[in-house]
Structure formats: C-alpha cells, structure tokens
Coordinates of C-alpha atoms in Angstrom, one line a residue:
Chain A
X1 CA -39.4 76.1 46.6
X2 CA -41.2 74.8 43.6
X3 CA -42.0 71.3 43.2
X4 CA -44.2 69.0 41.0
X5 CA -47.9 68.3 41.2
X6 CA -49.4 64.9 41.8
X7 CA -52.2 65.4 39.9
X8 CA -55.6 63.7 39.6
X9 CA -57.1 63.1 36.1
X10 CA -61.1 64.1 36.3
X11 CA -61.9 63.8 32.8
X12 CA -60.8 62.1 29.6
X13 CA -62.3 62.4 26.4
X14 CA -61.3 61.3 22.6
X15 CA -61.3 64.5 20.6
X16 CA -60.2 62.6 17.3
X17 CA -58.4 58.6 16.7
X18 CA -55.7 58.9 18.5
X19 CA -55.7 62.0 19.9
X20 CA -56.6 62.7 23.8
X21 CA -57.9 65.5 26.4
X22 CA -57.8 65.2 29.9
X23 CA -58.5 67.7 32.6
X24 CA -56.5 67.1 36.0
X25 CA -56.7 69.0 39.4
X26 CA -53.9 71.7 39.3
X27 CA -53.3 74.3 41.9
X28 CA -51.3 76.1 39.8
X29 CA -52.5 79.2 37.1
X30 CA -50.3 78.8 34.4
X31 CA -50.2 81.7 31.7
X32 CA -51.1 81.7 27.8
X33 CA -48.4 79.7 26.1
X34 CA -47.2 77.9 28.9
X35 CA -46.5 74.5 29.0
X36 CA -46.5 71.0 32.1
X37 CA -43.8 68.5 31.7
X38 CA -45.8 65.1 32.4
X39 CA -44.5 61.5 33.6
X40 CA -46.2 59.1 31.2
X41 CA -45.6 56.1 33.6
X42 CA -43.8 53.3 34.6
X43 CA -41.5 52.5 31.6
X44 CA -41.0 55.7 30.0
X45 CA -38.5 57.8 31.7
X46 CA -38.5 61.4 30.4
X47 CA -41.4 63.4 30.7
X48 CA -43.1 64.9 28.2
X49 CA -44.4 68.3 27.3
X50 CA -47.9 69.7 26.8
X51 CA -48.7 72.6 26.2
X52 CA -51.6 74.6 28.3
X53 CA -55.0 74.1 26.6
X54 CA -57.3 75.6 29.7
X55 CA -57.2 76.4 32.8
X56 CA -60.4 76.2 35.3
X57 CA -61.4 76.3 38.7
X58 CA -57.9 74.4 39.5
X59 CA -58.4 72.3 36.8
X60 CA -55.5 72.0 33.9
X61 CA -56.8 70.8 30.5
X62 CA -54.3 69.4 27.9
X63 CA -54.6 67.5 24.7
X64 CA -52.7 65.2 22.8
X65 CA -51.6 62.8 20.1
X66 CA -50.2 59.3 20.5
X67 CA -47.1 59.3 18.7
X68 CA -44.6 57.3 20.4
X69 CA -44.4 55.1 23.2
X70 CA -44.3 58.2 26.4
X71 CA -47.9 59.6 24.2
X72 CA -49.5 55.9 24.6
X73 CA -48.9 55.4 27.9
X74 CA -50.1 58.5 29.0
X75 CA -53.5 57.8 26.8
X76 CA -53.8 54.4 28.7
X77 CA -54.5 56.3 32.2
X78 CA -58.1 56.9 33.5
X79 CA -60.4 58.9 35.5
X80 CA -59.0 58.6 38.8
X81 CA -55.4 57.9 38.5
X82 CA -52.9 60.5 39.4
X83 CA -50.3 62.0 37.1
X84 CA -46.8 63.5 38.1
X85 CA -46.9 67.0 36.6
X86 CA -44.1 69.4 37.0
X87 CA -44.9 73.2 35.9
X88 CA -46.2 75.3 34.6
X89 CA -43.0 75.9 32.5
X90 CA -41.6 77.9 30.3
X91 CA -42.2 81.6 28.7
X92 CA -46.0 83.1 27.4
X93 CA -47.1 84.5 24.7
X94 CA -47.2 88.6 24.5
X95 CA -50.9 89.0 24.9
X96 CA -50.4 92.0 26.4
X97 CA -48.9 93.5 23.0
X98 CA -51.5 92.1 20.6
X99 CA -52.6 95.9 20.1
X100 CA -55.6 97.8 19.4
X101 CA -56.7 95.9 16.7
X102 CA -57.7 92.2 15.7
X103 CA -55.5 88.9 17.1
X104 CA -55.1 86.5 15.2
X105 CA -54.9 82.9 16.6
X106 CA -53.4 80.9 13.6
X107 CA -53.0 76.6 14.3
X108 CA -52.6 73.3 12.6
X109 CA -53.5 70.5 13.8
X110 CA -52.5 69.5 17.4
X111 CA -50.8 73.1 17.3
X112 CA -54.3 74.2 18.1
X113 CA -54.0 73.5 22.2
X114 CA -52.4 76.7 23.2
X115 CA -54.0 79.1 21.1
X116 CA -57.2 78.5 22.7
X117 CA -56.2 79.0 26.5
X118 CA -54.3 82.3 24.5
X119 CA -57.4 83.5 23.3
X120 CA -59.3 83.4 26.2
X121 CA -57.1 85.9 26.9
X122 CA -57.1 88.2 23.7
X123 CA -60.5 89.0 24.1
X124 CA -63.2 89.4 21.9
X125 CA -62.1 90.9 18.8
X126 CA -59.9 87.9 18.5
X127 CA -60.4 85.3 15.4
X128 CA -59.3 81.8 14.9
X129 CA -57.8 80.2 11.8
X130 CA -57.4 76.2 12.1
X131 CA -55.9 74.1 9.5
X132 CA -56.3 70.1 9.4
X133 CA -55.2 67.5 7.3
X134 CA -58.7 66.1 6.5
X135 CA -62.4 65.8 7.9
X136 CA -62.0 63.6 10.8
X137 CA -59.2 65.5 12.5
X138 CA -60.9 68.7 13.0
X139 CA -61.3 69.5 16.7
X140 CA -62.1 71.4 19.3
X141 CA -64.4 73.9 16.6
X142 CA -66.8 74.5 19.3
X143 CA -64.7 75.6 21.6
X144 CA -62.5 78.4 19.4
X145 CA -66.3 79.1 18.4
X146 CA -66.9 80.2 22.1
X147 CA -64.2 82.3 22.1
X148 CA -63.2 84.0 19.1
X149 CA -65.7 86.4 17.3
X150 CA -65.2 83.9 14.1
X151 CA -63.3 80.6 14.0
X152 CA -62.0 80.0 10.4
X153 CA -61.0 76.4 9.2
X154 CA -59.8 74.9 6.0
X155 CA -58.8 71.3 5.5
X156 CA -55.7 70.1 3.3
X157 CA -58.3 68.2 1.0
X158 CA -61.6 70.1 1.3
X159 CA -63.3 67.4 2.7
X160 CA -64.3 70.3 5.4
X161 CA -65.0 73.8 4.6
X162 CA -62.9 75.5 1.8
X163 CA -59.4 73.4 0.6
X164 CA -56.1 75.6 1.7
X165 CA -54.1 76.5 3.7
X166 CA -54.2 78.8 7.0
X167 CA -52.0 81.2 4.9
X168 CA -54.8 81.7 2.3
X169 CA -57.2 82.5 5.0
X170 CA -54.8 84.7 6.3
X171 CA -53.6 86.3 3.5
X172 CA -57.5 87.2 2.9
X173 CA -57.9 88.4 6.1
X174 CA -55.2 90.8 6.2
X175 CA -57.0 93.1 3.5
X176 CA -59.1 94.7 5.6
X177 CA -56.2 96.4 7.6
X178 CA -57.4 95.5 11.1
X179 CA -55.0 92.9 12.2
X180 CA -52.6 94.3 14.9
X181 CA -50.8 90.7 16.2
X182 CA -50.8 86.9 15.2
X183 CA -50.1 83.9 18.1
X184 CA -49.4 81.0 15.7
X185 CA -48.7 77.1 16.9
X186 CA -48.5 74.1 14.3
X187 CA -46.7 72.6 11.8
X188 CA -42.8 74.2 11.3
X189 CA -43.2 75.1 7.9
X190 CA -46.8 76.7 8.3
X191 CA -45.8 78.8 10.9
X192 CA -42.3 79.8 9.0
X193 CA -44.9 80.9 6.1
X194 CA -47.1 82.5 9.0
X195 CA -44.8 84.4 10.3
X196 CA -43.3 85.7 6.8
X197 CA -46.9 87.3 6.0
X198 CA -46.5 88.6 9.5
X199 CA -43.5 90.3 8.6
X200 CA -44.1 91.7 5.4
X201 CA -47.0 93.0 6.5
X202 CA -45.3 94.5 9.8
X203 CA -47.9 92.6 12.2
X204 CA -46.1 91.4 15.6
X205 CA -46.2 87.8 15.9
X206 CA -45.1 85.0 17.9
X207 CA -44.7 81.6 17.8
X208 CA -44.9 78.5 20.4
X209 CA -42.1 76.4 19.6
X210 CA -41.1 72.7 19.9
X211 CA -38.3 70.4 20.3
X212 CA -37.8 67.2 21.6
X213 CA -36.6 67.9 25.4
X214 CA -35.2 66.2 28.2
X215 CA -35.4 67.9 31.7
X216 CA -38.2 71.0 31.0
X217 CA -36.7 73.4 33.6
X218 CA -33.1 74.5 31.6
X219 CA -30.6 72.3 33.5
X220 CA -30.2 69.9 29.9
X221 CA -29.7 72.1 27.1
X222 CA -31.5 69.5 24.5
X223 CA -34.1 71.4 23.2
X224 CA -32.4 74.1 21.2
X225 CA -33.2 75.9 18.3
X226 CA -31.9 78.9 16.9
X227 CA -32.6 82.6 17.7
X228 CA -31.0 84.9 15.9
X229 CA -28.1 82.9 14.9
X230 CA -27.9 80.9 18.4
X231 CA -29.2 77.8 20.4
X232 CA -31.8 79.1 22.6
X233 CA -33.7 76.7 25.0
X234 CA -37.4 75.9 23.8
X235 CA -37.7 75.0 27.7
X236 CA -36.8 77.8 29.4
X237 CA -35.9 80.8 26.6
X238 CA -39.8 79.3 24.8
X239 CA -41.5 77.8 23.8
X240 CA -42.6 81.1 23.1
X241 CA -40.5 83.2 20.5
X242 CA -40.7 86.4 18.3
X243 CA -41.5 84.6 14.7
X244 CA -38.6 87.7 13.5
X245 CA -35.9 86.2 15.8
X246 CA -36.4 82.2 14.5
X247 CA -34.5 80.8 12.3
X248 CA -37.1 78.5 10.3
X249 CA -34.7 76.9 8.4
X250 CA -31.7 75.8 10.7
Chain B
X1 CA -29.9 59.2 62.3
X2 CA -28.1 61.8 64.7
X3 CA -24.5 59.7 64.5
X4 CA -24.9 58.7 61.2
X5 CA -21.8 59.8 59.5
X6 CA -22.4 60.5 55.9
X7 CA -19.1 62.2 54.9
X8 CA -16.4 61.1 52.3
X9 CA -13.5 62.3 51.4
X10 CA -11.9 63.0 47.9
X11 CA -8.8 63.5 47.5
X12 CA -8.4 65.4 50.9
X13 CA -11.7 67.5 51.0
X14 CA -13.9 66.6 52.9
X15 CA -17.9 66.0 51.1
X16 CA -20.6 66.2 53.8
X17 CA -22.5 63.5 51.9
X18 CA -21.2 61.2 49.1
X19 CA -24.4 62.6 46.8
X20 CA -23.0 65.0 44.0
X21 CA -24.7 65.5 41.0
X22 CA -23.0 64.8 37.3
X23 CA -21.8 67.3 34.7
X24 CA -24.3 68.4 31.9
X25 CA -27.9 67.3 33.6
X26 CA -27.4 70.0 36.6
X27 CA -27.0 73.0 34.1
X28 CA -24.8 75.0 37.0
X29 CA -27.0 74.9 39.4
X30 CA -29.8 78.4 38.3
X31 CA -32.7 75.7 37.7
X32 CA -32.6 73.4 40.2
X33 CA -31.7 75.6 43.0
X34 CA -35.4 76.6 43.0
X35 CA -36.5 72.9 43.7
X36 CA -34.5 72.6 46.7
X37 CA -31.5 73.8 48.5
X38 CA -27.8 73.0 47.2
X39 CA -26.7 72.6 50.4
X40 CA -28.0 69.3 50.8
X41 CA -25.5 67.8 48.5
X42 CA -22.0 66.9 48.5
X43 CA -20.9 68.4 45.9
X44 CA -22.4 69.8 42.4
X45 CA -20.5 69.7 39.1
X46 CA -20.5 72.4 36.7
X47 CA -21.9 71.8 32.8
X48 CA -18.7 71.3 31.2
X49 CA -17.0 74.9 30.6
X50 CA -14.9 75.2 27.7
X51 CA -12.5 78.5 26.4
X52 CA -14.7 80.5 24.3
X53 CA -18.5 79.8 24.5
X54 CA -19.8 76.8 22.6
X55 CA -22.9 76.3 20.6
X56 CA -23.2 72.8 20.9
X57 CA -24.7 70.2 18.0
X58 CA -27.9 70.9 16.2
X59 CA -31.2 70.0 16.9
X60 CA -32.7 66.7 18.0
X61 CA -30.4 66.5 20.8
X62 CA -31.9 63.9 23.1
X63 CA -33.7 60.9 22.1
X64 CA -35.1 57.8 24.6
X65 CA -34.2 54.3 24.3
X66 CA -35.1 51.5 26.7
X67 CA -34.2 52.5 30.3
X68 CA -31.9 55.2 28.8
X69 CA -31.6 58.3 27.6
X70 CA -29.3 59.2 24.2
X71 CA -28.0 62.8 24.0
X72 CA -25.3 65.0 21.4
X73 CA -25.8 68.2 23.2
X74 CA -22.2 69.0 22.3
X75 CA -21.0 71.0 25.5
X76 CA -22.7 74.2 25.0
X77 CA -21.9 76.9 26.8
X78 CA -21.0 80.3 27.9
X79 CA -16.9 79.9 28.2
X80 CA -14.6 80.4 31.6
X81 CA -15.5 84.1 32.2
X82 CA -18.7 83.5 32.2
X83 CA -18.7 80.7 34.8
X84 CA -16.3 82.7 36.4
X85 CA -18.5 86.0 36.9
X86 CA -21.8 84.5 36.8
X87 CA -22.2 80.9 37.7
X88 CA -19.6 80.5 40.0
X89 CA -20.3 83.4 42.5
X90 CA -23.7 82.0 42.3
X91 CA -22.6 78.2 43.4
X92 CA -20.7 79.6 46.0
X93 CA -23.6 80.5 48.0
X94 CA -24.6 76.8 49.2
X95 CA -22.6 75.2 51.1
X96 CA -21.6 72.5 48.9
X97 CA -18.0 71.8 47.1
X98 CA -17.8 72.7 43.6
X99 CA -16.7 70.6 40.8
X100 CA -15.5 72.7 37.8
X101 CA -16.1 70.0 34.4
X102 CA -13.6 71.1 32.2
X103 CA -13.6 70.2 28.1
X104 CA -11.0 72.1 26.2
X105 CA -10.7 71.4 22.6
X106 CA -7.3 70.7 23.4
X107 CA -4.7 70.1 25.9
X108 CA -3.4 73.6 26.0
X109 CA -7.6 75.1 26.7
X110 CA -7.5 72.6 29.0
X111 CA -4.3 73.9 30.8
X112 CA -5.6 77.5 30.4
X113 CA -9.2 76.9 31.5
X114 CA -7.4 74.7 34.2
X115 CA -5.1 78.1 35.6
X116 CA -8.2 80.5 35.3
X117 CA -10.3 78.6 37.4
X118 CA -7.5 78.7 39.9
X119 CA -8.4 78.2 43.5
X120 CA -11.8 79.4 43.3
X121 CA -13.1 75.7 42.7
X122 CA -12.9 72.9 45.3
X123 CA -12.1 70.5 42.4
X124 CA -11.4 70.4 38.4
X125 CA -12.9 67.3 36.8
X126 CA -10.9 66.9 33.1
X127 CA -13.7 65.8 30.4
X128 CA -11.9 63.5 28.1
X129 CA -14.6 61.7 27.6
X130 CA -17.4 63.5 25.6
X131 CA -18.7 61.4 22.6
X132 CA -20.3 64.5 21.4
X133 CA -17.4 66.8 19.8
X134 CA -14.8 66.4 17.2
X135 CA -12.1 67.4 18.5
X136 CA -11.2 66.9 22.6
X137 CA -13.8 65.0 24.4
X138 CA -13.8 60.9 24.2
X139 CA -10.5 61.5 21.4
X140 CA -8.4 61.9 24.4
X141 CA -9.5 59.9 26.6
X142 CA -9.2 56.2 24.7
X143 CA -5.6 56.4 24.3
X144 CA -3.6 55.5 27.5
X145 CA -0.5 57.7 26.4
X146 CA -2.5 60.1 25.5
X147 CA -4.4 60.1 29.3
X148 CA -1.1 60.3 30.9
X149 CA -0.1 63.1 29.1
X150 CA -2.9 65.7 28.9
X151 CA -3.6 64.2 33.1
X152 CA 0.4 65.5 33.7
X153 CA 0.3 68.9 31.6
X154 CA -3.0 69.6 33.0
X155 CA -2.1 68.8 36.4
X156 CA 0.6 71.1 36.2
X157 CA -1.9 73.8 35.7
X158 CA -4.3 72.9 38.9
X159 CA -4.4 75.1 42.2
X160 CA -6.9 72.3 43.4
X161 CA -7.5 68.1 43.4
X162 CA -7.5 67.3 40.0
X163 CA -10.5 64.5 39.0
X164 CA -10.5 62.6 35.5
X165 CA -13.7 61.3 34.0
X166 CA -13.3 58.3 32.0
X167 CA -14.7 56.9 28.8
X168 CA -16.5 53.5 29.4
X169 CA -16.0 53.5 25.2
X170 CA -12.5 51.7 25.2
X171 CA -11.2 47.9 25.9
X172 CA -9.2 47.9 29.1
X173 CA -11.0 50.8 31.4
X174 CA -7.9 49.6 34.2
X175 CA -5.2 50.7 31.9
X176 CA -7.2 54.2 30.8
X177 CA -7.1 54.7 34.8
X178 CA -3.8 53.7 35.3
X179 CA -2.7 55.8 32.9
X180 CA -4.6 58.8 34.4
X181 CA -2.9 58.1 37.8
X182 CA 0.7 57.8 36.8
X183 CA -0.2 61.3 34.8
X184 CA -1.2 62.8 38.6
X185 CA -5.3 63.0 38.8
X186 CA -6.0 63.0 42.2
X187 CA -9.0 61.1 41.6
X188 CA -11.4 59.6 39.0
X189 CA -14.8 60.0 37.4
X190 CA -16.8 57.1 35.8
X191 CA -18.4 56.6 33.6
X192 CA -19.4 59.3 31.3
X193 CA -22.0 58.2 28.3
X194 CA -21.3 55.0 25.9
X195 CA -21.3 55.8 22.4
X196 CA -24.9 54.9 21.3
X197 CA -27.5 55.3 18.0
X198 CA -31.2 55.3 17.9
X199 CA -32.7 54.9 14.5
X200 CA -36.4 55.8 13.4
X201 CA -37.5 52.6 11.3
X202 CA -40.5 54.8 9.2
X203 CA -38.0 57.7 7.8
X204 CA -34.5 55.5 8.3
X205 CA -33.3 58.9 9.8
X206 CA -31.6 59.0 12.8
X207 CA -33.4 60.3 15.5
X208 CA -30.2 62.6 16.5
X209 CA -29.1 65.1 14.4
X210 CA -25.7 64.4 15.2
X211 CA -26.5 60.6 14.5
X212 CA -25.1 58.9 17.2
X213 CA -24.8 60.4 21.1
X214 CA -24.3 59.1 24.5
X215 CA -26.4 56.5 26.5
X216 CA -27.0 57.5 29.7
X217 CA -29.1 56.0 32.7
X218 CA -30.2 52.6 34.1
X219 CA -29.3 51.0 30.8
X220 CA -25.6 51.5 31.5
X221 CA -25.7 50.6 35.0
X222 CA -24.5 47.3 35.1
X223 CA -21.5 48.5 33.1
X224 CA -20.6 51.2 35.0
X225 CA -20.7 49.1 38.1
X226 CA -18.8 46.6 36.9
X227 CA -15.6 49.4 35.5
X228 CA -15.9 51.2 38.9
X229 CA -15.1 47.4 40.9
X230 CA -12.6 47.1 38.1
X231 CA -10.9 50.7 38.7
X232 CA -11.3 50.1 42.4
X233 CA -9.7 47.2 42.9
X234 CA -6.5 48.0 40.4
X235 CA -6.1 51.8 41.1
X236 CA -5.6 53.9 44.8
X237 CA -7.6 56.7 43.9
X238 CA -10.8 58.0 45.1
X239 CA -13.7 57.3 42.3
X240 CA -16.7 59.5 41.8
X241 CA -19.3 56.7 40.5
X242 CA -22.1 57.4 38.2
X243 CA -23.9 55.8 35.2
X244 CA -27.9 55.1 36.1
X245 CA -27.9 56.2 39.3
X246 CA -31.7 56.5 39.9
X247 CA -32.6 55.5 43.6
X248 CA -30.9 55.6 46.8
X249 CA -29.9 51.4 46.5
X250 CA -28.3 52.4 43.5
X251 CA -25.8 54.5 45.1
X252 CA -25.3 52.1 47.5
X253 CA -24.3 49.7 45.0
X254 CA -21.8 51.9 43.4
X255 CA -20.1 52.4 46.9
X256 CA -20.1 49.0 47.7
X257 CA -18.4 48.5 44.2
X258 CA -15.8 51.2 45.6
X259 CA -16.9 54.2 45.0
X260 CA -16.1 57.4 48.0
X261 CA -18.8 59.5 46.2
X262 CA -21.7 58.7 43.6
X263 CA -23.1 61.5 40.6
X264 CA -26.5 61.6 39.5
X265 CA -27.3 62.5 36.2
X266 CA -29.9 61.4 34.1
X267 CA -32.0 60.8 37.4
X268 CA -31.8 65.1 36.9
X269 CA -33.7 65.0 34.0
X270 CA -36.4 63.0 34.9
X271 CA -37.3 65.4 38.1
X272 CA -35.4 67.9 39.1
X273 CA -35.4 67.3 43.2
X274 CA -33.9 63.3 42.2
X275 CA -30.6 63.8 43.9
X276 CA -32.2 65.4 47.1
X277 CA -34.5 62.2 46.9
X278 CA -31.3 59.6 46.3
X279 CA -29.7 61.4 48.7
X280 CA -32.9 60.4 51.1
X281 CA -33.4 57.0 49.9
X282 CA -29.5 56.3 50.7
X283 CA -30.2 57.3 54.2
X284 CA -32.9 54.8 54.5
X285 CA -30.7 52.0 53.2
X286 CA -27.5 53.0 55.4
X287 CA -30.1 53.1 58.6
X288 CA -31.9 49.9 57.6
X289 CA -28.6 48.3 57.5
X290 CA -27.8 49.6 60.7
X291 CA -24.3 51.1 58.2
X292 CA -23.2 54.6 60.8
X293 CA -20.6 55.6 58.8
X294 CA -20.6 55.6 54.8
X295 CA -16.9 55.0 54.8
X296 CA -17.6 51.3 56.1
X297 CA -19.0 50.3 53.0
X298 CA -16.5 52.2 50.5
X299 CA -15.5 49.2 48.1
X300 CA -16.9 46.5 51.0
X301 CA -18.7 44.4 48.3
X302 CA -18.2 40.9 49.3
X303 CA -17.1 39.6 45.6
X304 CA -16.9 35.9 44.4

C-alpha cells in the first residue's frame, strides 16, 4: 500500500525574495517531471504541489514561491521540522524519447524546478534556456551550468544577459538543425509559443502542466485542463503532457 | 474492542461500520484503493454518474477558504456504462456496500440511470443537490413539490434502497425532507455543499471559473449538524451525515445528532487514507466512552 512520508527538512536556503528550496529526507525515487503533494501546516488544509527539483541520496529537493497563504506557511518551517509529503505523483516527462540529437530544457521563472532534475537525466548534449523577469530573480544558473553543456538566459528587461524571450533563444538555436526534443515548464503563454516553434519545426515536446488541485492522487477531478478537446487531470493524466495534445487557449 | 459492535443499518442493509465516504472526493474508488483496503469501510459512494459522460466546468475548479474548501467541478464523468463495466465490477471486489450517486439532468436520466443500475448497487443516492450545473442538481432539490415528485418517479425506477441527498441551500431543510419521504426515499443524505464565492481582491476575478461553487469542510460543520438534529428529530428515516467530517469526534457528533451512518469528503482530499483514520479515531472515542454498540448513540444527544 502506498502512503505518505513524514519527512524531515535538512536544508533551507533563499534562492531569491520570496522564493524558497528545501531538501527533506525521502525514501522515495521519484522520476523527471514528477511531482509531491505537501501539507503546509496547521491552518491550511489542502496540500500543495511541487514539482521534483532533485533527488539525492534519499534526499528530495524542491523549490518555491510564496504566493498565497499554503506557500507562506510552508516557507515559515525550519531545519528540523517534519513535513507530511504524499508522492511522488503524477506522470514524467519522455526522456527516453528526447532522440539522438540535442534536448532542449526551456523554463521561466519558478517553471525552472523540474527541468533541472529532467536534465540530469538527458544527458550531456542537453542545453538550458531560462527566462526571468529581471536581475534579481535569476536562480539556480549554477546549477543548470553543471548539467547542461550551455545554460542560456535572457531577462524580460536586459538587466541580465541579452533582453528577450526564451523563444528568441530558441528560435536561434533551432538553425543549426540539431535539436531532436524540448521539455518546457513556465509561464502558460511562453510554453503555448514554445511548443508552436516545436511544432512547426516537427521537434517532440512536452510540457509540465499546472492547475490549482485539490486531492493530487485523481479521486477530485479539480485540476483539469484540456487535451484534445477534453478535461484531463493535471494530477494524475500530468502534469506532464504532449505540447500537440494541449489546448493553450481553453 | 472484540464486542464492540460497529454496525448500522440503512434502510435494511446492514453497514459493518457507520464510516462511508461522500460522493465526488472518493473518485470511485481506483485511487484510494491503493492507500488502503476498501473493505474497511461501510460503505463507498460513487462520483456522481450521469446519462452520457460529462465534462464538467472549466478550469479553476477548487479554491480554499478558511477551514473550507470551494469547488465547481460540475459532475464530470464517464456516464452509466461506464460505471457499469468498469468501475462497478471494480468496487465489487471489497467487501463494502456500494452507493451509486446519481445526477441526471432531469427526472427522466434520473429514472433511466436509476433502472440501469438495477440491482447491482446496494443503494442509489439521488443528487438533487449539486450547486455546480444548470440544469438538475440543487434546481431540484429546493422545491418541496418538486422533491416529492422526482423522489416518487424515481423511486418507481429503484431495484434497491433509495437515499436522497439534500441541499443545505434552502429555508426549511425539515420540509425539503419531508417532502422526500412522503415521495418514498428510503433514506437521506446531508448535507451536500452550500453555495459559496471566493473573490481575488488584486484582479477582482473570481477565483472559480464558474464564479461561485460549493463550500465544503469544517466550515460547514456546525450547519450540517445542526439540519441533521433538525431532520432527525422531524423525519423517520435513516440519515447519512456529512459536511466537515475530519476526525473521528466529528463522526461522533453527527451520530449523536442522529445520524445511523457518517460520509467523509473533503477529509479525502486532504489525505487519501482520512476515512480509514476517522474510521480509527471513532473507535477510540466509542471505547473511551466505554459506547459497545454504535447504535446506542444514534440520535442520543442529550439536547436542551
């Protein structure tokens, strides 16, 4: 039988204002993609998701944002204390199809997390593009660095590296013909134009996918969004998803 | 604990426990099956199963508010065959009774989902209280005339117990289940959500896409308590309570108010073994309150 993980946080760090990464003990290897559903305390009821950033030595690292009331309390809890984690959850991403060529891991922002666990598995001829709003909120280049045989970012206002968008870099990229798949995680709108590219160009691609959700395991049917013309769950159908089969704009 | 006696009976059958678990949190039953065995509760009820598959409202769905939980899923769903082939055949391997929720989109779906389901259901629980859909749902279930008359043509349709789950969203909830008794249910549900609207201050959007949905969990528990002793003391039928239910004194407290059984719902969204773990808590409380048998303290609140 399955059943969640009491789960004790062993590091904490601020990666940006406001945005978190903590490592917990986790006896569980989740895959790329995958995601925990996480109690956030006493006072918030639902859990919430996160997707998989690493996963070490039985250690489970994931990152971030405060946004709401569930995201705050979770950022209030310290080394030491024990979190109720149910998972890991949900579908991976294909890295088994990424083909003989270069993988692409394309994020924005806090959409980052899961491509870096995914790229771990891609391999070495894999190559990172990062957006962020500004400056300040660039994260985690170091790591991507470590992993990917080049780590491209661009910032909304130029205040680091080149001003653009991930789909300029990508657009670039994809003239040398090498690119055989693209793992994309971020804003809804940058990965609808994402995967577009994708499919004009004939490149498989896949997207992690999210929605506000209530029970993480399928029983609730609250996180829908549509896959070819239907509610799927992002739960337990995702959060991965063929960028082909999503409909962006429902 | 070897002569506790933790059986209730509804409307004839007999539930080995008085824990069931309430439509639309459970999904029917794939999911949580693999966080513990079925066949430790009472009873499960089915995600409400209408005529032809549903698609259900768009996108948020579910939304938090203080000690409660807002949704507009909209019954989604595969339809009666599929619950008939697929879902059903599956349930039937625990040993638990099966509640079939049923949510036509109008009194004749209802009568038809109602004869397909035949005898291959322990009971049928009539939905005419979703606050999610246009057209069925709560719109049937506010109106006593109305109640009677889908309860009797329904009814007519049963092989099995038929149970009706009220809407706590009208005036007089006595005169809703009155009304549902005089039509023939065999027993009652309550409460399903109350009508309810979370709004995000920044964008002045709505967090549901639907707009408004229905509150669930400990926020309506005081209500819910309060229209099961109502029900209870007014009506001779057997009443499934639920509304909050997130620990094992709070399905005590429903059975005190007079409730033979108690649902858990939003409790299933929180973690998915919560009605194995009510189910353990309200052993502790019947054992540290020396209570053998369940049925002792069916409607045994000691009221002003």
């Amino acid at each position: 039988m399955e059943k969640t993980h009491s789960c004790t946080i062993v590091k904490k760090t601020m990666l940006c204002p406001d945005t978190y990464d903590f490592v917990v003990n986790f006896p569980q290897e989740p895959k790329p993609g995958q995601f925990v559903h996480i109690s956030c305390g006493e006072g918030v009821m639902l859990r919430r998701p996160m997707s998989v950033c690493d996963y070490f030595d039985n250690n489970l690292r994931f990152s971030f944002a405060v946004r709401g009331k569930g995201t705050k309390l979770l950022a209030q809890h310290s080394v030491g204390d024990k979190l109720d984690i149910l998972g890991p959850l949900g579908t991976n991403f294909g890295v088994d199809k990424k083909g003989d060529g270069v993988s692409l891991v394309i994020g924005g922002g806090i959409g980052i997390f899961p491509l870096f666990y995914t790229a771990k598995f891609l391999g070495e001829k894999t190559e990172a593009i990062l957006g962020f709003r500004t400056k300040d909120l660039v994260i985690m280049e170091d790591d991507f660095n470590a992993v990917c045989s080049k780590t491209h970012i661009v910032t909304d206002d130029g205040s680091y590296n080149c001003a653009g968008l991930v789909t300029d870099i990508f657009k670039e990229r994809l003239q040398k013909g090498d690119i055989t798949s693209v793992y994309t995680c971020g804003p809804r709108g940058m990965m609808k134009a994402v995967a577009e590219i994708a499919a004009e160009n004939d490149i498989f691609c896949e997207v992690s996918l999210e929605e506000r959700m209530g029970c993480g395991i399928g029983s609730c049917a609250v996180c829908v969004c549509k896959i070819k013309g239907k509610y799927l769950k992002v739960c337990q159908n995702g959060p991965i998803f063929n960028a082909r089969e999503v409909d962006f704009d429902e | 604990m070897n002569n506790l006696d933790m059986s209730v009976n509804i409307a004839g059958i007999s539930l080995k426990n008085p824990i069931v678990t309430a439509s639309g949190t459970f999904g029917n039953g794939w999911e949580i099956s693999r966080y513990y065995d079925l066949s430790e509760l009472g009873a499960v009820t089915s995600k409400a199963i209408t005529l032809s598959p549903k698609q259900g409202n768009p996108p948020p769905r579910i939304a938090e508010t203080d000690s409660g939980v807002l949704n507009s899923v909209g019954l989604q769903n595969s339809g009666i065959e599929f619950f008939l082939k697929y879902d059903l055949p599956n349930l039937r391997r625990y040993d638990t009774k099966v509640i079939a929720n049923i949510s036509g989109n109008t009194i004749e779906e209802n009568c038809e989902i109602a004869k397909r389901l035949g005898g291959e259901v322990d009971f049928i629980e009539l939905n005419i209280s979703c606050p999610n859909v246009k057209q069925g749902g709560v719109a049937f279930g506010t109106d006593p005339r109305i109640v009677y008359d889908i309860t009797g043509r329904v009814r007519e349709h049963c092989s099995v117990p038929l149970i009706v789950k009220l809407s706590p969203n009208v005036t007089d909830i006595v005169e809703i289940a009155v009304a549902a008794q005089k039509g023939g249910a065999n027993a009652l549900s309550l409460i399903n959500t109350l009508l309810g609207m979370k709004i995000d201050v920044n964008t002045r959007k709505p967090i549901l896409a639907n707009n408004t949905g229905g509150l669930s969990g400990p926020a309506v528990k005081p209500v819910a308590v309060r229209m099961v002793w109502q029900v209870a003391k007014n009506v001779d039928l057997p009443i499934i309570g639920m509304g909050g239910i997130m620990s094992g004194e709070d399905a005590a407290e429903f059975i005190l108010a007079g409730a033979s059984a108690v649902a858990v719902g939003t409790a299933n969204l929180v973690t998915p073994t919560a009605a194995l773990d009510i189910k353990k808590q309200f052993v502790q409380y019947l054992v540290k309150n020396k209570i053998k048998n369940v049925k002792d303290i069916i409607g045994a609140v000691i009221a002003n």
